[in-house]
Coordinates of C-alpha atoms and ligand atoms in Angstrom, one line a residue:
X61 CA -95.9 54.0 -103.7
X62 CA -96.2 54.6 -100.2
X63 CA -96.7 52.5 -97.6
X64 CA -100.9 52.0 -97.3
X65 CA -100.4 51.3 -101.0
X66 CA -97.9 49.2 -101.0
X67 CA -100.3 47.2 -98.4
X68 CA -102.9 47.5 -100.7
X69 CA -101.5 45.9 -103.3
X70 CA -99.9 43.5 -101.8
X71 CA -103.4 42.2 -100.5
X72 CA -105.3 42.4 -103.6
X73 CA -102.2 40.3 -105.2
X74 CA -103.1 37.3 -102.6
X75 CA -105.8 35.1 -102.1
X76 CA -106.6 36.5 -98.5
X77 CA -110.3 36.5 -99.3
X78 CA -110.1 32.5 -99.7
X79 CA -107.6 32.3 -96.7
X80 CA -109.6 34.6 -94.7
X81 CA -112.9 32.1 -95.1
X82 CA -110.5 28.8 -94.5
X83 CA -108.9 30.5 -91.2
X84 CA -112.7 31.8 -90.0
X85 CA -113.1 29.2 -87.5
X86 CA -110.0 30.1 -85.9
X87 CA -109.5 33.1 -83.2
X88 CA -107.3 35.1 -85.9
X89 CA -107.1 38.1 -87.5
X90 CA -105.9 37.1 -91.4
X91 CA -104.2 40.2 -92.8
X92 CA -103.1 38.4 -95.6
X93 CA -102.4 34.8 -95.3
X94 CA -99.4 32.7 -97.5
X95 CA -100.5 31.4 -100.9
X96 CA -98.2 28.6 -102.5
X97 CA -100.3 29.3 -105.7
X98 CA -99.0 33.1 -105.1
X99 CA -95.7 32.2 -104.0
X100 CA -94.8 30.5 -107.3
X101 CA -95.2 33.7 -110.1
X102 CA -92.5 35.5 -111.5
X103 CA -93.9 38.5 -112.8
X104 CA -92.5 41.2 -115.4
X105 CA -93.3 44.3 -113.2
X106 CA -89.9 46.1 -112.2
X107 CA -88.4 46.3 -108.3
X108 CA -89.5 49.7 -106.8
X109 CA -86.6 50.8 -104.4
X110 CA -87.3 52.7 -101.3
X111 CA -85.6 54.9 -99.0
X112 CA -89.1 55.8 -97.4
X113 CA -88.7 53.6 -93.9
X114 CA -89.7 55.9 -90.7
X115 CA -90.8 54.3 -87.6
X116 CA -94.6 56.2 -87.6
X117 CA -94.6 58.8 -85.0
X118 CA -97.3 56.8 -82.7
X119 CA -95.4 53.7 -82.7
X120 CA -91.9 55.5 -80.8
X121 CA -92.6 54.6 -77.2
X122 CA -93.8 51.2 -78.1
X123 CA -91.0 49.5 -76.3
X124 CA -90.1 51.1 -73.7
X125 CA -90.0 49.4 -70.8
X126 CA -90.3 46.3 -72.9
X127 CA -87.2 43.1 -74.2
X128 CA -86.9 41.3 -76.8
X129 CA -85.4 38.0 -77.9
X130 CA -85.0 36.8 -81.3
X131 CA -84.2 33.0 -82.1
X132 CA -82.7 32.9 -85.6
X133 CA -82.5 29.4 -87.3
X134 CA -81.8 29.0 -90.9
X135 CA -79.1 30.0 -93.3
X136 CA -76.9 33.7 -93.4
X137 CA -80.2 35.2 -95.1
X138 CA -82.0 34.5 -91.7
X139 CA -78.8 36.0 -89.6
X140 CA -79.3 38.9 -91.6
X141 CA -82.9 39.6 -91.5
X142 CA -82.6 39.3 -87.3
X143 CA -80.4 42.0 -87.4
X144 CA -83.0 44.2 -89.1
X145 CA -85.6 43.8 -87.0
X146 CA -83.3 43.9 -84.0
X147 CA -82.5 47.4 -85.4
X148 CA -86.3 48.4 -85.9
X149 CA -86.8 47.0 -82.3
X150 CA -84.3 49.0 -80.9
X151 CA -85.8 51.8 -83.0
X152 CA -89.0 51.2 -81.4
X153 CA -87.2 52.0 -78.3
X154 CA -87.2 48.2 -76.7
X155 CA -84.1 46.6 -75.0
X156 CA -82.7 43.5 -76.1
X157 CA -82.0 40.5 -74.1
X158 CA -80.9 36.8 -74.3
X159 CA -83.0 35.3 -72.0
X160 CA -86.1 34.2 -72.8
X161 CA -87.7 34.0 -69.5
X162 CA -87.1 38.1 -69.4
X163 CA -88.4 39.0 -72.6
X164 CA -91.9 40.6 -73.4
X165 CA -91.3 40.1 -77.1
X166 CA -90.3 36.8 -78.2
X167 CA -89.4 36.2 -82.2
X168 CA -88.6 32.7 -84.1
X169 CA -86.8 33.7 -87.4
X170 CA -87.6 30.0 -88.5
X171 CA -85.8 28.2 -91.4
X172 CA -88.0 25.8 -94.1
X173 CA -84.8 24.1 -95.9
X174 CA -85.7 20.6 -94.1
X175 CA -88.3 18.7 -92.1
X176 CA -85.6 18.7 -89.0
X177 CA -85.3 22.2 -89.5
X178 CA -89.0 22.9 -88.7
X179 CA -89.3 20.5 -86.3
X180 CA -86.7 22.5 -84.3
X181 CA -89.1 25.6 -84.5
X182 CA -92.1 23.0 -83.4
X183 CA -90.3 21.8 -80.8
X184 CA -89.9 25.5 -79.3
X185 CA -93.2 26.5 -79.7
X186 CA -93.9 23.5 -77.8
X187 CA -91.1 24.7 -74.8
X188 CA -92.3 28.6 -74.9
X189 CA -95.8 26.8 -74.4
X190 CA -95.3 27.0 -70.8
X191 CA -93.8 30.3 -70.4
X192 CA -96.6 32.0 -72.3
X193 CA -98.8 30.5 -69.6
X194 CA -96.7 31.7 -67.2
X195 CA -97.0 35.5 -68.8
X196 CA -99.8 36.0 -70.8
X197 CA -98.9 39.4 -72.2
X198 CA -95.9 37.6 -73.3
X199 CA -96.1 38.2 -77.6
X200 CA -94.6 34.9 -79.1
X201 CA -94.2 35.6 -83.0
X202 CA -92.9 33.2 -85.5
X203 CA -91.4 35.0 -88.7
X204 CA -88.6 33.7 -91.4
X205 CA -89.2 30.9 -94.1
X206 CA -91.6 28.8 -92.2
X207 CA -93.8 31.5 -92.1
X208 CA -94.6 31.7 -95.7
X209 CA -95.7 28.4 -95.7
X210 CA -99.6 27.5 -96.0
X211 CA -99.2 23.9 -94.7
X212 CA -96.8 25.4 -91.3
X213 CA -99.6 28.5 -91.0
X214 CA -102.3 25.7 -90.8
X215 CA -100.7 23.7 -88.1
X216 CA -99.6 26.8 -85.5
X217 CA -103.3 27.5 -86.1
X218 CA -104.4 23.9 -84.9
X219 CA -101.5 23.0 -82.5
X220 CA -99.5 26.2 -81.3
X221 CA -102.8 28.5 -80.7
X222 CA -100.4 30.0 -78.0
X223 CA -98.6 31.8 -81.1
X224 CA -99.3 35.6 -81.1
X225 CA -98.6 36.6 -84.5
X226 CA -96.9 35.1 -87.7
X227 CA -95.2 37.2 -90.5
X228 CA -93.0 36.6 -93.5
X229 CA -89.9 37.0 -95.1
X230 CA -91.0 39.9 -97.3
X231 CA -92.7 42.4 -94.6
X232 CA -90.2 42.1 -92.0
X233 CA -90.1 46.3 -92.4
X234 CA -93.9 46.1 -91.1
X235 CA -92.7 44.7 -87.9
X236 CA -94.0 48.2 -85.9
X237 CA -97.7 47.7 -87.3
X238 CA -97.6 44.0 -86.5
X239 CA -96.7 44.7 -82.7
X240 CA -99.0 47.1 -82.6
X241 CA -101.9 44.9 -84.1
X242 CA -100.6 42.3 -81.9
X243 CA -101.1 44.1 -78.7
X244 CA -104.6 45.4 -79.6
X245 CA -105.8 42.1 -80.7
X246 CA -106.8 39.0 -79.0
X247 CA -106.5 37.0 -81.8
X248 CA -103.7 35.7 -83.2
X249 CA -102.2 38.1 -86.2
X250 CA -101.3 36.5 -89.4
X251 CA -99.5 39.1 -91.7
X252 CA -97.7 37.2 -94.4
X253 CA -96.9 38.6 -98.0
X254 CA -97.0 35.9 -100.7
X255 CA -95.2 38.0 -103.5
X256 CA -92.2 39.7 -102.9
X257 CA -92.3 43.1 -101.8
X258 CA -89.9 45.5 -103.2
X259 CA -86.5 46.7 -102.1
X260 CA -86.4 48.8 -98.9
X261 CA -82.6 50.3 -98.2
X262 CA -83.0 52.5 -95.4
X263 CA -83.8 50.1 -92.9
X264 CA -82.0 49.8 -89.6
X265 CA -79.8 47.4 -88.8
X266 CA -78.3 46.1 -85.5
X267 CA -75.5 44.2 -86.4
X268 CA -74.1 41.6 -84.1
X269 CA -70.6 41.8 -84.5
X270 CA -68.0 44.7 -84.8
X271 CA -65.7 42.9 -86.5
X272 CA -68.0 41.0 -89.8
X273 CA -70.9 42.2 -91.4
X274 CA -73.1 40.2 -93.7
X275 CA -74.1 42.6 -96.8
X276 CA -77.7 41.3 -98.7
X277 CA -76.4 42.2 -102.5
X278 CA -79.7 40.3 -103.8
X279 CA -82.9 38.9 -102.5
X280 CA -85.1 35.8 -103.8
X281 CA -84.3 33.0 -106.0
X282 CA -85.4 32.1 -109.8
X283 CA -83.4 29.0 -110.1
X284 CA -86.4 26.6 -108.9
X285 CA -84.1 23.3 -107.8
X286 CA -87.0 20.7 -108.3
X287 CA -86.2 20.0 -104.7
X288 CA -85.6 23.3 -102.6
X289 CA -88.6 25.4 -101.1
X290 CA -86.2 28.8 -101.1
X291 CA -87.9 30.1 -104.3
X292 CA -91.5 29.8 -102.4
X293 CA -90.3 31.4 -99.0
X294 CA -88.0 34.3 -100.9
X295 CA -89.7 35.4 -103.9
X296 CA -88.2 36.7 -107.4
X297 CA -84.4 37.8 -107.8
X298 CA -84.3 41.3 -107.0
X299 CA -80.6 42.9 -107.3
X300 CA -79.8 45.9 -104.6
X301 CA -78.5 48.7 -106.9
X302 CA -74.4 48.6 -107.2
X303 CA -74.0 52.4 -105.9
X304 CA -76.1 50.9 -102.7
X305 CA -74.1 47.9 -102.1
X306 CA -70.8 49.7 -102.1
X307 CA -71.9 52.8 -100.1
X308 CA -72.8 50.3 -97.3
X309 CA -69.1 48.4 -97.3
X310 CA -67.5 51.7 -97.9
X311 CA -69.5 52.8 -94.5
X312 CA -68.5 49.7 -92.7
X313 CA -65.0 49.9 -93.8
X314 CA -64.9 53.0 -92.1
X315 CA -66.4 51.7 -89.1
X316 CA -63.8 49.4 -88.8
X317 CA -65.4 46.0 -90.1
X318 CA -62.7 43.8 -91.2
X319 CA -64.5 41.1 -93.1
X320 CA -67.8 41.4 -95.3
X321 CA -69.6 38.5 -96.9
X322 CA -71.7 39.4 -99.7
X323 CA -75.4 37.5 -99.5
X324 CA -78.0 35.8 -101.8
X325 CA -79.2 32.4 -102.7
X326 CA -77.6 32.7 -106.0
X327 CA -75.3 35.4 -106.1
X328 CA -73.8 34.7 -109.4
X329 CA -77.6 35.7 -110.9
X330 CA -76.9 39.4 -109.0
X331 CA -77.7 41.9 -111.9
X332 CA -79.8 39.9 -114.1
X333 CA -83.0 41.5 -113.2
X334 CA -81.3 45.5 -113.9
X335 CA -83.0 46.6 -117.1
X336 CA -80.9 50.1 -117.8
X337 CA -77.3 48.7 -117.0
X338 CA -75.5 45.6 -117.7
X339 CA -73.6 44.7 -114.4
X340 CA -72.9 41.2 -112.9
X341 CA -70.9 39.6 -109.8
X342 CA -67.3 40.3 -111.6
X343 CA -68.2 44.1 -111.8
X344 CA -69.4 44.1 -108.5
X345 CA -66.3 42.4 -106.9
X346 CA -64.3 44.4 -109.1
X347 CA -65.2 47.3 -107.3
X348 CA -65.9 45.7 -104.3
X349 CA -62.8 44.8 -104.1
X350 CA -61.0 48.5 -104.7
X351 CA -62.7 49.2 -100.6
X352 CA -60.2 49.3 -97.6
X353 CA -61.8 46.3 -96.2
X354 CA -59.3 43.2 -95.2
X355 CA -61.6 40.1 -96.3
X356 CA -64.2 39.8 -98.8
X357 CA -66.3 36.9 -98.9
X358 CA -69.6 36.3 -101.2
X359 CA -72.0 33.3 -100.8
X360 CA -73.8 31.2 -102.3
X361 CA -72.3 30.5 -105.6
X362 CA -74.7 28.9 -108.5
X363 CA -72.1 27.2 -110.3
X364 CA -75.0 27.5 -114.3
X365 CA -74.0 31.9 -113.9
X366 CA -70.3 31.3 -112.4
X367 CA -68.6 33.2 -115.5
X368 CA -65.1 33.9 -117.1
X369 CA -65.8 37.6 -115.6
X370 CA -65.8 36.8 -111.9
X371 CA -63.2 34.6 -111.9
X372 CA -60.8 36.8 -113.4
X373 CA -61.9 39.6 -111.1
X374 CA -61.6 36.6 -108.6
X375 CA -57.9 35.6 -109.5
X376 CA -56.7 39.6 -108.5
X377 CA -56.7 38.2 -105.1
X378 CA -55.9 41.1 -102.3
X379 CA -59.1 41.1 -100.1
X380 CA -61.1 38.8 -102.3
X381 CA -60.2 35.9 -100.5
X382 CA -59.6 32.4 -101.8
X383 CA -62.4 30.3 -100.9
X384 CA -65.1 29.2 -103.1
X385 CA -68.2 27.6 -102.0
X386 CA -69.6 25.9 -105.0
X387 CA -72.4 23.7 -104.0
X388 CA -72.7 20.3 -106.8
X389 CA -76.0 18.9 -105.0
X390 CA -74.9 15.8 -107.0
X391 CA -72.6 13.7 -109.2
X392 CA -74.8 12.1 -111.5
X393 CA -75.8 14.5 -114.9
X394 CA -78.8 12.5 -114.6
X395 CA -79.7 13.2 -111.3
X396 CA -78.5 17.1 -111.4
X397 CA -81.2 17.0 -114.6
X398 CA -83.7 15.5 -112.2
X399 CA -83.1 18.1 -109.8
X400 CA -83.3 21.3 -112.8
X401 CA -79.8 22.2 -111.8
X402 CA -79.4 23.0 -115.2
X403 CA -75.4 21.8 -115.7
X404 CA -74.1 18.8 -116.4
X405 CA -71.2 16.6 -114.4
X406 CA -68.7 17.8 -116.7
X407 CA -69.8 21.7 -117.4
X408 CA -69.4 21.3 -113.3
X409 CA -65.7 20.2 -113.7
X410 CA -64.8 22.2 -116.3
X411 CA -65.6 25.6 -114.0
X412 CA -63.6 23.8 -111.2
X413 CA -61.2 23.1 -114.3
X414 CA -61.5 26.8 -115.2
X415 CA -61.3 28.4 -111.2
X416 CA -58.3 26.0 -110.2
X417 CA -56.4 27.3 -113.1
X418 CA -56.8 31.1 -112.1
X419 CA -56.7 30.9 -108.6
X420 CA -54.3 27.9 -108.4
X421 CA -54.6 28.0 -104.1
X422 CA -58.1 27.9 -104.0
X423 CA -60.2 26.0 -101.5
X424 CA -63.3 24.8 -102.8
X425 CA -66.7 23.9 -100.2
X426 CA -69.4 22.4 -100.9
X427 CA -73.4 21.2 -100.6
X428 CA -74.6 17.6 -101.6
X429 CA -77.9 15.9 -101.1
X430 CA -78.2 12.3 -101.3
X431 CA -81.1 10.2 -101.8
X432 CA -83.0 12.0 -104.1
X433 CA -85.9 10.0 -105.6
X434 CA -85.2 7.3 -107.0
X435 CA -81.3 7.8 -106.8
X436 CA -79.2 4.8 -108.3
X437 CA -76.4 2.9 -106.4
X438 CA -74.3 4.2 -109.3
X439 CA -75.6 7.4 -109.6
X440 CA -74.6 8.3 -105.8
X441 CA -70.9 6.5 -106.7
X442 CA -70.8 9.2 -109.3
X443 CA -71.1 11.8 -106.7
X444 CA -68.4 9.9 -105.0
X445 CA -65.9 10.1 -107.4
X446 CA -67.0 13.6 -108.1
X447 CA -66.2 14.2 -104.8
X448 CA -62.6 13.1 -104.8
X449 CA -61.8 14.6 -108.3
X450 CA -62.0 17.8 -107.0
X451 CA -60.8 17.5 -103.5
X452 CA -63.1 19.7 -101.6
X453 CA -61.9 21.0 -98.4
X454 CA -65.3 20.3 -96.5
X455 CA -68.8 19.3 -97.6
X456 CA -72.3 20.4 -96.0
X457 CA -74.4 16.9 -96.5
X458 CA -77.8 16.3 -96.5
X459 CA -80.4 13.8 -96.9
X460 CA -83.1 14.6 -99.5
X461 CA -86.3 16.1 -97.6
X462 CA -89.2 16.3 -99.3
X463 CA -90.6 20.3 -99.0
X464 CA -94.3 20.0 -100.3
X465 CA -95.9 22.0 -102.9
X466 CA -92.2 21.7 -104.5
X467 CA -92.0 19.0 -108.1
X468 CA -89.6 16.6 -106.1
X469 CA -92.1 15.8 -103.7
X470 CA -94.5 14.8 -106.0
X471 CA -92.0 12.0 -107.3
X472 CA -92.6 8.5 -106.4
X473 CA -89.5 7.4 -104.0
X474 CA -87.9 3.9 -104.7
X475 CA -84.7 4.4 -102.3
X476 CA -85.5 3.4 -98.6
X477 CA -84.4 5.6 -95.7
X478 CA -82.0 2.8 -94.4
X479 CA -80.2 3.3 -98.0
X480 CA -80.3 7.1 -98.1
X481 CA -78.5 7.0 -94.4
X482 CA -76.0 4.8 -95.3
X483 CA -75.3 6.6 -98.4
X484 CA -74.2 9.5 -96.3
X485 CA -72.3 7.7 -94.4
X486 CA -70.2 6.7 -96.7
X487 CA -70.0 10.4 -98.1
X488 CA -69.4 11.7 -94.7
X489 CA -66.5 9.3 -94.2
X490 CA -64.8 10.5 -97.3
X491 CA -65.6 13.9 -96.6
X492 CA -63.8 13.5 -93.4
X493 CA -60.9 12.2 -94.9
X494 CA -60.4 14.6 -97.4
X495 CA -60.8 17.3 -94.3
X496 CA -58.4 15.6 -92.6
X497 CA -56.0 15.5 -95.8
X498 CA -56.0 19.0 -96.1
X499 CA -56.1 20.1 -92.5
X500 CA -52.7 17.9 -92.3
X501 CA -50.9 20.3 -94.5
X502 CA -51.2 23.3 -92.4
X503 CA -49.0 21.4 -89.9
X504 CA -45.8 23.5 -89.5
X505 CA -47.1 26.4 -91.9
X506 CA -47.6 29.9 -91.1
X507 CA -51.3 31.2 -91.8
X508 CA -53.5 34.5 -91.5
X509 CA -56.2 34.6 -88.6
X510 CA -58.8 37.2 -88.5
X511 CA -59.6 37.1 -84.5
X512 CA -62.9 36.9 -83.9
X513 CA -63.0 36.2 -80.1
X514 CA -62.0 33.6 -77.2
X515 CA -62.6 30.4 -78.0
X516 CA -66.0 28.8 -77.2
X517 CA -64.3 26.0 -75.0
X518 CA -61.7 27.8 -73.3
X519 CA -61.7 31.8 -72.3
X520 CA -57.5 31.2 -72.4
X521 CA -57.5 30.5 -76.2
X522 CA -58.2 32.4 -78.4
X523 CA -60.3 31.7 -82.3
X524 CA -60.3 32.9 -85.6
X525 CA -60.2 31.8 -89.4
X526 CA -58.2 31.9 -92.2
X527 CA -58.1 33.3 -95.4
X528 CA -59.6 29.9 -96.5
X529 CA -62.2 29.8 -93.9
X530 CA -60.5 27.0 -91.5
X531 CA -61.5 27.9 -87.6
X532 CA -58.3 28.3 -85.8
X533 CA -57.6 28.1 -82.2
X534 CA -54.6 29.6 -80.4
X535 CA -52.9 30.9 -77.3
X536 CA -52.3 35.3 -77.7
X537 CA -53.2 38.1 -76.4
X538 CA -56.7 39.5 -76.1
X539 CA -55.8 42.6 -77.8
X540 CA -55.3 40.5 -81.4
X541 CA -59.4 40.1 -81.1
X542 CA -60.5 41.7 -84.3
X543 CA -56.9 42.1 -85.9
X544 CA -55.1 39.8 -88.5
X545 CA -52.6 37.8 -87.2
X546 CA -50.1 35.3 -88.1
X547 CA -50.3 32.1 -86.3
X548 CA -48.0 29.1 -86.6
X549 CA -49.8 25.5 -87.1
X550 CA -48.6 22.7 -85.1
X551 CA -51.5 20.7 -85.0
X552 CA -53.9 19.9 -87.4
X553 CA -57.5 18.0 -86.2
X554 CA -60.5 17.4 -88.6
X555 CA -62.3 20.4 -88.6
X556 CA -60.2 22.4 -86.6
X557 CA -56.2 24.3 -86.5
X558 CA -54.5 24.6 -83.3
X559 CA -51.3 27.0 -83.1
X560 CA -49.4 29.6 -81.5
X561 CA -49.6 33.5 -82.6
X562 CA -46.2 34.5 -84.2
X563 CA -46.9 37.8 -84.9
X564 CA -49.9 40.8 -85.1
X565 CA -49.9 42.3 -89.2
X566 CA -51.5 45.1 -91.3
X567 CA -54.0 44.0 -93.1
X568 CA -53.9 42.7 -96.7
X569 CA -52.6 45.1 -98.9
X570 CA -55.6 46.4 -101.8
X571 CA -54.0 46.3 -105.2
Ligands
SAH656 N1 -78.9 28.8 -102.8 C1 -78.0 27.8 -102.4 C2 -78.5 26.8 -101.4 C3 -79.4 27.2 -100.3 S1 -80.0 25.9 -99.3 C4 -77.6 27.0 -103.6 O1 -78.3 26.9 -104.6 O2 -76.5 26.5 -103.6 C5 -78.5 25.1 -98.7 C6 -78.4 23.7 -99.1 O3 -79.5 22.9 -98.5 C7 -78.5 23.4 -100.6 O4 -77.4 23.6 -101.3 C8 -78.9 21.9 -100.6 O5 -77.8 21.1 -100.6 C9 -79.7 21.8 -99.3 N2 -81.1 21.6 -99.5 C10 -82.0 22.4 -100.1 N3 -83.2 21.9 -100.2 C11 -83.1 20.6 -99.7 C12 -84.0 19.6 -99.5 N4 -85.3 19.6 -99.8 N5 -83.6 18.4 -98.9 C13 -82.3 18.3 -98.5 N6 -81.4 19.3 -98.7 C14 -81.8 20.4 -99.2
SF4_657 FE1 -82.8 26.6 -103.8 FE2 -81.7 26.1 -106.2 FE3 -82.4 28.6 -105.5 FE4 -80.3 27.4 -104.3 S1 -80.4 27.9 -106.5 S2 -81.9 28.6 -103.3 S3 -81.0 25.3 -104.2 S4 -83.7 26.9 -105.8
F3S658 FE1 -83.7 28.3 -94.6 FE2 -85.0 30.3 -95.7 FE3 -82.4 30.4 -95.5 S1 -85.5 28.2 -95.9 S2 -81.8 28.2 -95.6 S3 -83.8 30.4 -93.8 S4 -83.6 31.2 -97.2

């Protein structure tokens, strides 16, 4: 398929015609506008890979002369997909900058997780209001999660007319086009793709560090949590092809990366959708893992497709490193149920059972929301106790947002705000004293830092994390920045290690 068809098809799959007559009283030009109804279908037809990407031959000297600035919000996904179209602007021959006030091409690679998320992106809009005035050839875009949402299309529409063009997460390779339509139009360009498009490999990439690399294994999510919007904003699971994925970490292992984290909302579902070969995770890491690269990481962990496999390729250590994050959402079997997670309490412990035997050092992370609908006092002790049984190193917390057009939000809610706040307080205290707990142990003990740079605070210290993931900051010299050192703990705070460098070493040895 090339490219016009692959445009064509993607608009007679959406409901722009319907969209096109809502937005008609609006100064835009509707490409193809988000459909939730769209957004929702899995269907049967097979990923098409490409290596077709060119920047068209007319678009070359679009930038020159011209900056950029992109403002990522949102999870490692989002991190990822800036550094794309950093590389396609950059491509397009424009400069990058991190100033707003000097760029001619401003992006928001906007995050739909929570309300406070978007209202972060609202609030910008609001602030860049100004400077658009200001410059009126200034193109303010809004791409990412947000993006593919019909309700958040409706409102930039009404409120933020000084946006210039909005696009999703699943034509972020039409970028050039969308510029160029942008410049030409005086309307505001709305260019968002409601099904998933397929997989394009040869896309550029600007990565921000030298040092660690994110690496998309898998796109999209099937797993439909009752309560998350992800599956709406990313489309179906589509799996990059194995020989893919390890060409690109063999190439930045040469290139001298020394950590890689392997992406997608549910990694443990990688492989699912291949029809001609059966490959999961554990094959992957298996192979992965055979790569001169110091650290391998992978995120995020579905604990329903976490299977005997990967955690025996898991327990061969080396580079794989020994941190798990294994979001739980909740303690409550009844409440996990509520929320589709599709395990129970105890088929959650009994993995945790399962990893802790073969990796007997692991650290285990994880994500909770409290206050779901209708959440009992009991149910949310259960999540406590869970909590404790297995000793998580740190948790990421949230309070419940309803996402519309997801089932949770239809629920009726009996559990007021006042309760849902102080129900992570409570959680928060005990996750800090469990972070506390295992920070104290470090005291005294000798650990491996990957050195990723000074410390934010203090150009004099220098930071890095462990094997385990725990931010560690140190006095050294500047030349450790991107090696593996040892450091020597002697003090241990909440969230933090400080300590003193003991020696510089080779990096873990690949069995
Ligand atoms: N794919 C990952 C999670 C991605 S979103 C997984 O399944 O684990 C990151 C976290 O945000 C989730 O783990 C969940 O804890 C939280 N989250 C997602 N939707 C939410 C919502 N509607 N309200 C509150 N927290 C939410
Ligand atoms: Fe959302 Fe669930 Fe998919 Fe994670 S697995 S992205 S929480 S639907
Ligand atoms: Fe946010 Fe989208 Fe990531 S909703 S968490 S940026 S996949």
């Amino acid at each position: 398929m090339n490219e016009k068809q692959r445009l064509d098809n993607q608009q007679a799959n959406s409901s722009d015609k319907k969209s096109a007559k809502d937005y008609s009283k609006y100064f835009t030009q509707v490409i193809t506008a988000p459909s939730l109804k769209d957004a929702k279908k899995r269907g049967k037809e097979e990923v098409q890979y490409h290596n077709d990407f060119t920047i068209p031959e007319e678009f070359k000297g679009m930038g020159e002369g011209r900056k950029f600035y992109i403002r990522t919000y949102g999870c490692q996904m989002n991190e990822h997909d800036t550094e794309v179209m950093a590389g396609i602007f950059l491509a397009l021959g424009y400069e990058p900058t991190d100033r707003t006030e000097d760029a001619n091409v401003i992006l928001l690679n906007t995050c739909a997780i929570r309300e406070n998320a978007e209202n972060k992106v609202f609030g910008e809009l609001g602030h860049l209001k100004a400077l658009k005035m200001e410059k009126p050839d200034l193109l303010l875009g809004v791409c990412g999660c947000m993006s593919q949402e019909e309700s958040v299309v409706n409102k930039i529409l009404k409120t933020y007319q000084q946006v210039d063009m909005i696009f999703g997460t699943h034509n972020i390779h039409r970028l050039p086009q969308i510029l160029n339509e942008a410049y030409l139009s005086k309307e505001m360009v709305i260019e968002v793709w409601s099904k998933e498009g397929d997989v394009i490999e040869n896309l550029p990439k600007e990565r921000r560090g030298k040092i660690k690399a994110w690496v998309n294994i898998m796109y999209g999510c099937d797993k439909f949590c009752t309560y998350c919007i992800v599956p709406y904003t990313r489309g179906k699971e589509r799996s990059r092809r194995p020989e893919e994925i390890i060409q690109e970490v063999r190439h930045l292992a040469a290139q001298g990366y020394k950590e890689i984290t392997l992406l997608g909302q549910n990694v443990n579902a990688y492989g699912k959708d291949f029809e001609d070969i059966k490959y999961g995770l554990g094959d992957l890491m298996d192979e992965i893992r055979k790569i001169d690269i110091p650290r391998i990481r992978f995120t995020t962990s579905h604990p329903r497709d976490f299977d005997d496999h990967l955690i025996e390729v898991l327990a061969k250590g080396g580079n794989l490193m020994d941190h798990i994050h294994l979001p739980v959402q909740s303690g409550s079997t009844e409440v996990l149920k509520i929320m589709a997670r599709k395990y129970t309490r105890e088929q959650y412990l009994e993995l945790v059972r399962k990893i802790k035997a073969a990796i007997p050092n692991v650290s285990l992370t994880t994500d909770i929301i409290v206050g779901y609908p209708n959440e009992t006092d009991e149910q949310f002790e259960e999540t406590l106790s869970l909590y404790r049984e297995v000793s998580y190193e740190i948790a990421y917390t949230f309070i419940y947002s309803p996402r519309e057009g997801t089932p949770a939000a239809k629920m009726e809610d009996n559990v007021p705000m006042e309760v849902k706040k102080e129900r992570l307080q409570r959680l928060n205290n005990l996750v800090n004293e469990l972070s506390a707990e295992a920070m104290k142990k470090y005291e005294g003990q000798i650990v491996e830092v990957l050195v990723d740079g000074e410390s934010k605070n203090n150009p004099d210290v220098l930071a890095g994390y462990t094997t385990k993931n725990k931010l560690v900051n140190f006095k050294g010299p500047k030349t450790a920045i991107g090696n593996i050192v040892k450091v020597k703990i002697n003090e241990a705070k909440t969230w933090s290690l400080n300590g003193e460098m003991v020696e510089e070493i080779e990096p873990a040895e690949v069995k």
